[in-house]
Amino acid sequence: MEYRSYDPDTDRDGLWELKRAFETGLGTGTGDEEKRAAYEAKLTDEYRERYLDWVDRCVADDPRCLTVADDGDLGGYVFVLPERMAMIWDAAVVNELYVSPAHRGSGVADGLMESACTLAREQDLPLDRLVLDVDPENERACAFYDRCGFDPWGEMIAHEL
């Protein structure tokens, strides 16, 4: 498996397929039908273009902010927000980490997390932390982040608009 920076010219469609799988998976493993339906409903053509345009802007800031796992097909990705966004949480932020089901358990997530940590260590951060949001009902993800040494640091809450 090769871990490399996302290439908007060759990886755009593959990234979108992984992003769709990431979004449709939210809530599926937790039994939260309302959450799953909400995430699936947003996956319109307009959302696709907005998301990929935003990715392009982030990658223009730092090509390393989006790392893909590639073995001929994209098997996963990790998206760390560019350094200019470090003030959002006073830390480096893993916006998304996703590994396709076919690549789970093969070490791909470890390679992606290593890339994220390397980039985060190189960012000029107010706090030397790498943070992310994980659904506590996602046992597989929680076990992975626990194994990687992540500790609870606050709790995210939401208000519907």
C-alpha positions as protocol buffer text, in pm:
chain_id: "A"
residue {
  index: 1
  type: MET
  ca { x: 0 y: 0 z: 0 }
}
residue {
  index: 2
  type: GLU
  ca { x: 131 y: 344 z: -93 }
}
residue {
  index: 3
  type: TYR
  ca { x: 42 y: 646 z: 121 }
}
residue {
  index: 4
  type: ARG
  ca { x: 60 y: 963 z: -80 }
}
residue {
  index: 5
  type: SER
  ca { x: -91 y: 1306 z: -117 }
}
residue {
  index: 6
  type: TYR
  ca { x: -426 y: 1328 z: -292 }
}
residue {
  index: 7
  type: ASP
  ca { x: -402 y: 1422 z: -659 }
}
residue {
  index: 8
  type: PRO
  ca { x: -710 y: 1619 z: -770 }
}
residue {
  index: 9
  type: ASP
  ca { x: -648 y: 1526 z: -1133 }
}
residue {
  index: 10
  type: THR
  ca { x: -652 y: 1148 z: -1081 }
}
residue {
  index: 11
  type: ASP
  ca { x: -814 y: 1084 z: -741 }
}
residue {
  index: 12
  type: ARG
  ca { x: -1127 y: 1301 z: -750 }
}
residue {
  index: 13
  type: ASP
  ca { x: -1378 y: 1026 z: -835 }
}
residue {
  index: 14
  type: GLY
  ca { x: -1213 y: 772 z: -604 }
}
residue {
  index: 15
  type: LEU
  ca { x: -1213 y: 1018 z: -316 }
}
residue {
  index: 16
  type: TRP
  ca { x: -1580 y: 1092 z: -373 }
}
residue {
  index: 17
  type: GLU
  ca { x: -1666 y: 721 z: -362 }
}
residue {
  index: 18
  type: LEU
  ca { x: -1480 y: 687 z: -31 }
}
residue {
  index: 19
  type: LYS
  ca { x: -1645 y: 1003 z: 105 }
}
residue {
  index: 20
  type: ARG
  ca { x: -1990 y: 867 z: 8 }
}
residue {
  index: 21
  type: ALA
  ca { x: -1912 y: 542 z: 189 }
}
residue {
  index: 22
  type: PHE
  ca { x: -1790 y: 739 z: 492 }
}
residue {
  index: 23
  type: GLU
  ca { x: -2109 y: 943 z: 504 }
}
residue {
  index: 24
  type: THR
  ca { x: -2349 y: 655 z: 443 }
}
residue {
  index: 25
  type: GLY
  ca { x: -2171 y: 455 z: 713 }
}
residue {
  index: 26
  type: LEU
  ca { x: -2239 y: 719 z: 976 }
}
residue {
  index: 27
  type: GLY
  ca { x: -2524 y: 594 z: 1189 }
}
residue {
  index: 28
  type: THR
  ca { x: -2540 y: 256 z: 1013 }
}
residue {
  index: 29
  type: GLY
  ca { x: -2333 y: 75 z: 1273 }
}
residue {
  index: 30
  type: THR
  ca { x: -2504 y: 251 z: 1561 }
}
residue {
  index: 31
  type: GLY
  ca { x: -2861 y: 165 z: 1467 }
}
residue {
  index: 32
  type: ASP
  ca { x: -2947 y: 536 z: 1453 }
}
residue {
  index: 33
  type: GLU
  ca { x: -3174 y: 540 z: 1146 }
}
residue {
  index: 34
  type: GLU
  ca { x: -3243 y: 914 z: 1172 }
}
residue {
  index: 35
  type: LYS
  ca { x: -2870 y: 995 z: 1172 }
}
residue {
  index: 36
  type: ARG
  ca { x: -2802 y: 758 z: 882 }
}
residue {
  index: 37
  type: ALA
  ca { x: -3087 y: 908 z: 677 }
}
residue {
  index: 38
  type: ALA
  ca { x: -2968 y: 1263 z: 744 }
}
residue {
  index: 39
  type: TYR
  ca { x: -2616 y: 1187 z: 626 }
}
residue {
  index: 40
  type: GLU
  ca { x: -2738 y: 1003 z: 317 }
}
residue {
  index: 41
  type: ALA
  ca { x: -2981 y: 1283 z: 223 }
}
residue {
  index: 42
  type: LYS
  ca { x: -2706 y: 1543 z: 195 }
}
residue {
  index: 43
  type: LEU
  ca { x: -2512 y: 1349 z: -70 }
}
residue {
  index: 44
  type: THR
  ca { x: -2646 y: 1544 z: -366 }
}
residue {
  index: 45
  type: ASP
  ca { x: -2455 y: 1645 z: -679 }
}
residue {
  index: 46
  type: GLU
  ca { x: -2434 y: 1998 z: -538 }
}
residue {
  index: 47
  type: TYR
  ca { x: -2284 y: 1869 z: -213 }
}
residue {
  index: 48
  type: ARG
  ca { x: -2032 y: 1662 z: -411 }
}
residue {
  index: 49
  type: GLU
  ca { x: -1911 y: 1968 z: -599 }
}
residue {
  index: 50
  type: ARG
  ca { x: -1897 y: 2183 z: -284 }
}
residue {
  index: 51
  type: TYR
  ca { x: -1706 y: 1914 z: -96 }
}
residue {
  index: 52
  type: LEU
  ca { x: -1454 y: 1851 z: -375 }
}
residue {
  index: 53
  type: ASP
  ca { x: -1404 y: 2226 z: -429 }
}
residue {
  index: 54
  type: TRP
  ca { x: -1335 y: 2263 z: -55 }
}
residue {
  index: 55
  type: VAL
  ca { x: -1090 y: 1973 z: -70 }
}
residue {
  index: 56
  type: ASP
  ca { x: -913 y: 2148 z: -359 }
}
residue {
  index: 57
  type: ARG
  ca { x: -883 y: 2469 z: -154 }
}
residue {
  index: 58
  type: CYS
  ca { x: -741 y: 2280 z: 144 }
}
residue {
  index: 59
  type: VAL
  ca { x: -497 y: 2085 z: -73 }
}
residue {
  index: 60
  type: ALA
  ca { x: -386 y: 2414 z: -231 }
}
residue {
  index: 61
  type: ASP
  ca { x: -288 y: 2527 z: 122 }
}
residue {
  index: 62
  type: ASP
  ca { x: -96 y: 2207 z: 192 }
}
residue {
  index: 63
  type: PRO
  ca { x: -102 y: 1904 z: -40 }
}
residue {
  index: 64
  type: ARG
  ca { x: -25 y: 1679 z: 258 }
}
residue {
  index: 65
  type: CYS
  ca { x: -354 y: 1757 z: 432 }
}
residue {
  index: 66
  type: LEU
  ca { x: -526 y: 1480 z: 236 }
}
residue {
  index: 67
  type: THR
  ca { x: -342 y: 1149 z: 227 }
}
residue {
  index: 68
  type: VAL
  ca { x: -477 y: 852 z: 34 }
}
residue {
  index: 69
  type: ALA
  ca { x: -395 y: 484 z: 65 }
}
residue {
  index: 70
  type: ASP
  ca { x: -342 y: 353 z: -287 }
}
residue {
  index: 71
  type: ASP
  ca { x: -283 y: -2 z: -408 }
}
residue {
  index: 72
  type: GLY
  ca { x: -414 y: 64 z: -757 }
}
residue {
  index: 73
  type: ASP
  ca { x: -749 y: 167 z: -610 }
}
residue {
  index: 74
  type: LEU
  ca { x: -801 y: 409 z: -325 }
}
residue {
  index: 75
  type: GLY
  ca { x: -850 y: 205 z: -8 }
}
residue {
  index: 76
  type: GLY
  ca { x: -885 y: 491 z: 236 }
}
residue {
  index: 77
  type: TYR
  ca { x: -796 y: 848 z: 320 }
}
residue {
  index: 78
  type: VAL
  ca { x: -722 y: 1082 z: 606 }
}
residue {
  index: 79
  type: PHE
  ca { x: -806 y: 1451 z: 585 }
}
residue {
  index: 80
  type: VAL
  ca { x: -623 y: 1679 z: 830 }
}
residue {
  index: 81
  type: LEU
  ca { x: -732 y: 2041 z: 816 }
}
residue {
  index: 82
  type: PRO
  ca { x: -464 y: 2279 z: 688 }
}
residue {
  index: 83
  type: GLU
  ca { x: -258 y: 2469 z: 944 }
}
residue {
  index: 84
  type: ARG
  ca { x: -444 y: 2794 z: 879 }
}
residue {
  index: 85
  type: MET
  ca { x: -748 y: 2630 z: 1041 }
}
residue {
  index: 86
  type: ALA
  ca { x: -558 y: 2529 z: 1358 }
}
residue {
  index: 87
  type: MET
  ca { x: -737 y: 2796 z: 1559 }
}
residue {
  index: 88
  type: ILE
  ca { x: -1070 y: 2613 z: 1518 }
}
residue {
  index: 89
  type: TRP
  ca { x: -981 y: 2377 z: 1804 }
}
residue {
  index: 90
  type: ASP
  ca { x: -639 y: 2526 z: 1897 }
}
residue {
  index: 91
  type: ALA
  ca { x: -501 y: 2200 z: 1762 }
}
residue {
  index: 92
  type: ALA
  ca { x: -455 y: 1994 z: 1449 }
}
residue {
  index: 93
  type: VAL
  ca { x: -785 y: 1844 z: 1336 }
}
residue {
  index: 94
  type: VAL
  ca { x: -852 y: 1512 z: 1167 }
}
residue {
  index: 95
  type: ASN
  ca { x: -1159 y: 1606 z: 970 }
}
residue {
  index: 96
  type: GLU
  ca { x: -1212 y: 1255 z: 833 }
}
residue {
  index: 97
  type: LEU
  ca { x: -1043 y: 918 z: 836 }
}
residue {
  index: 98
  type: TYR
  ca { x: -1198 y: 637 z: 638 }
}
residue {
  index: 99
  type: VAL
  ca { x: -1084 y: 292 z: 528 }
}
residue {
  index: 100
  type: SER
  ca { x: -1291 y: 88 z: 284 }
}
residue {
  index: 101
  type: PRO
  ca { x: -1430 y: -237 z: 424 }
}
residue {
  index: 102
  type: ALA
  ca { x: -1204 y: -440 z: 192 }
}
residue {
  index: 103
  type: HIS
  ca { x: -895 y: -282 z: 353 }
}
residue {
  index: 104
  type: ARG
  ca { x: -1001 y: -289 z: 719 }
}
residue {
  index: 105
  type: GLY
  ca { x: -778 y: -491 z: 948 }
}
residue {
  index: 106
  type: SER
  ca { x: -485 y: -467 z: 706 }
}
residue {
  index: 107
  type: GLY
  ca { x: -297 y: -179 z: 873 }
}
residue {
  index: 108
  type: VAL
  ca { x: -423 y: 88 z: 631 }
}
residue {
  index: 109
  type: ALA
  ca { x: -576 y: 292 z: 915 }
}
residue {
  index: 110
  type: ASP
  ca { x: -242 y: 280 z: 1100 }
}
residue {
  index: 111
  type: GLY
  ca { x: -58 y: 412 z: 794 }
}
residue {
  index: 112
  type: LEU
  ca { x: -312 y: 690 z: 747 }
}
residue {
  index: 113
  type: MET
  ca { x: -296 y: 788 z: 1115 }
}
residue {
  index: 114
  type: GLU
  ca { x: 83 y: 794 z: 1099 }
}
residue {
  index: 115
  type: SER
  ca { x: 56 y: 1039 z: 806 }
}
residue {
  index: 116
  type: ALA
  ca { x: -189 y: 1254 z: 1002 }
}
residue {
  index: 117
  type: CYS
  ca { x: 35 y: 1263 z: 1310 }
}
residue {
  index: 118
  type: THR
  ca { x: 342 y: 1350 z: 1103 }
}
residue {
  index: 119
  type: LEU
  ca { x: 163 y: 1643 z: 942 }
}
residue {
  index: 120
  type: ALA
  ca { x: 18 y: 1758 z: 1276 }
}
residue {
  index: 121
  type: ARG
  ca { x: 362 y: 1761 z: 1439 }
}
residue {
  index: 122
  type: GLU
  ca { x: 483 y: 1992 z: 1162 }
}
residue {
  index: 123
  type: GLN
  ca { x: 197 y: 2240 z: 1201 }
}
residue {
  index: 124
  type: ASP
  ca { x: 237 y: 2551 z: 1418 }
}
residue {
  index: 125
  type: LEU
  ca { x: -37 y: 2483 z: 1673 }
}
residue {
  index: 126
  type: PRO
  ca { x: -155 y: 2669 z: 1984 }
}
residue {
  index: 127
  type: LEU
  ca { x: -176 y: 2328 z: 2160 }
}
residue {
  index: 128
  type: ASP
  ca { x: 27 y: 2024 z: 2063 }
}
residue {
  index: 129
  type: ARG
  ca { x: -277 y: 1804 z: 2005 }
}
residue {
  index: 130
  type: LEU
  ca { x: -445 y: 1616 z: 1726 }
}
residue {
  index: 131
  type: VAL
  ca { x: -821 y: 1608 z: 1776 }
}
residue {
  index: 132
  type: LEU
  ca { x: -1112 y: 1443 z: 1601 }
}
residue {
  index: 133
  type: ASP
  ca { x: -1479 y: 1372 z: 1648 }
}
residue {
  index: 134
  type: VAL
  ca { x: -1589 y: 1011 z: 1681 }
}
residue {
  index: 135
  type: ASP
  ca { x: -1932 y: 867 z: 1747 }
}
residue {
  index: 136
  type: PRO
  ca { x: -1904 y: 686 z: 2084 }
}
residue {
  index: 137
  type: GLU
  ca { x: -2139 y: 421 z: 1943 }
}
residue {
  index: 138
  type: ASN
  ca { x: -1886 y: 336 z: 1670 }
}
residue {
  index: 139
  type: GLU
  ca { x: -1704 y: 68 z: 1866 }
}
residue {
  index: 140
  type: ARG
  ca { x: -1457 y: -19 z: 1592 }
}
residue {
  index: 141
  type: ALA
  ca { x: -1346 y: 342 z: 1547 }
}
residue {
  index: 142
  type: CYS
  ca { x: -1331 y: 402 z: 1923 }
}
residue {
  index: 143
  type: ALA
  ca { x: -1113 y: 93 z: 1970 }
}
residue {
  index: 144
  type: PHE
  ca { x: -879 y: 212 z: 1693 }
}
residue {
  index: 145
  type: TYR
  ca { x: -842 y: 562 z: 1838 }
}
residue {
  index: 146
  type: ASP
  ca { x: -793 y: 419 z: 2186 }
}
residue {
  index: 147
  type: ARG
  ca { x: -518 y: 192 z: 2053 }
}
residue {
  index: 148
  type: CYS
  ca { x: -359 y: 499 z: 1889 }
}
residue {
  index: 149
  type: GLY
  ca { x: -347 y: 677 z: 2226 }
}
residue {
  index: 150
  type: PHE
  ca { x: -635 y: 922 z: 2189 }
}
residue {
  index: 151
  type: ASP
  ca { x: -802 y: 1031 z: 2512 }
}
residue {
  index: 152
  type: PRO
  ca { x: -1137 y: 1206 z: 2563 }
}
residue {
  index: 153
  type: TRP
  ca { x: -1096 y: 1582 z: 2545 }
}
residue {
  index: 154
  type: GLY
  ca { x: -1429 y: 1749 z: 2595 }
}
residue {
  index: 155
  type: GLU
  ca { x: -1751 y: 1642 z: 2430 }
}
residue {
  index: 156
  type: MET
  ca { x: -1909 y: 1779 z: 2117 }
}
residue {
  index: 157
  type: ILE
  ca { x: -2274 y: 1875 z: 2132 }
}
residue {
  index: 158
  type: ALA
  ca { x: -2495 y: 1997 z: 1848 }
}
residue {
  index: 159
  type: HIS
  ca { x: -2792 y: 2226 z: 1794 }
}
residue {
  index: 160
  type: GLU
  ca { x: -3011 y: 2178 z: 1488 }
}
residue {
  index: 161
  type: LEU
  ca { x: -3048 y: 2490 z: 1270 }
}
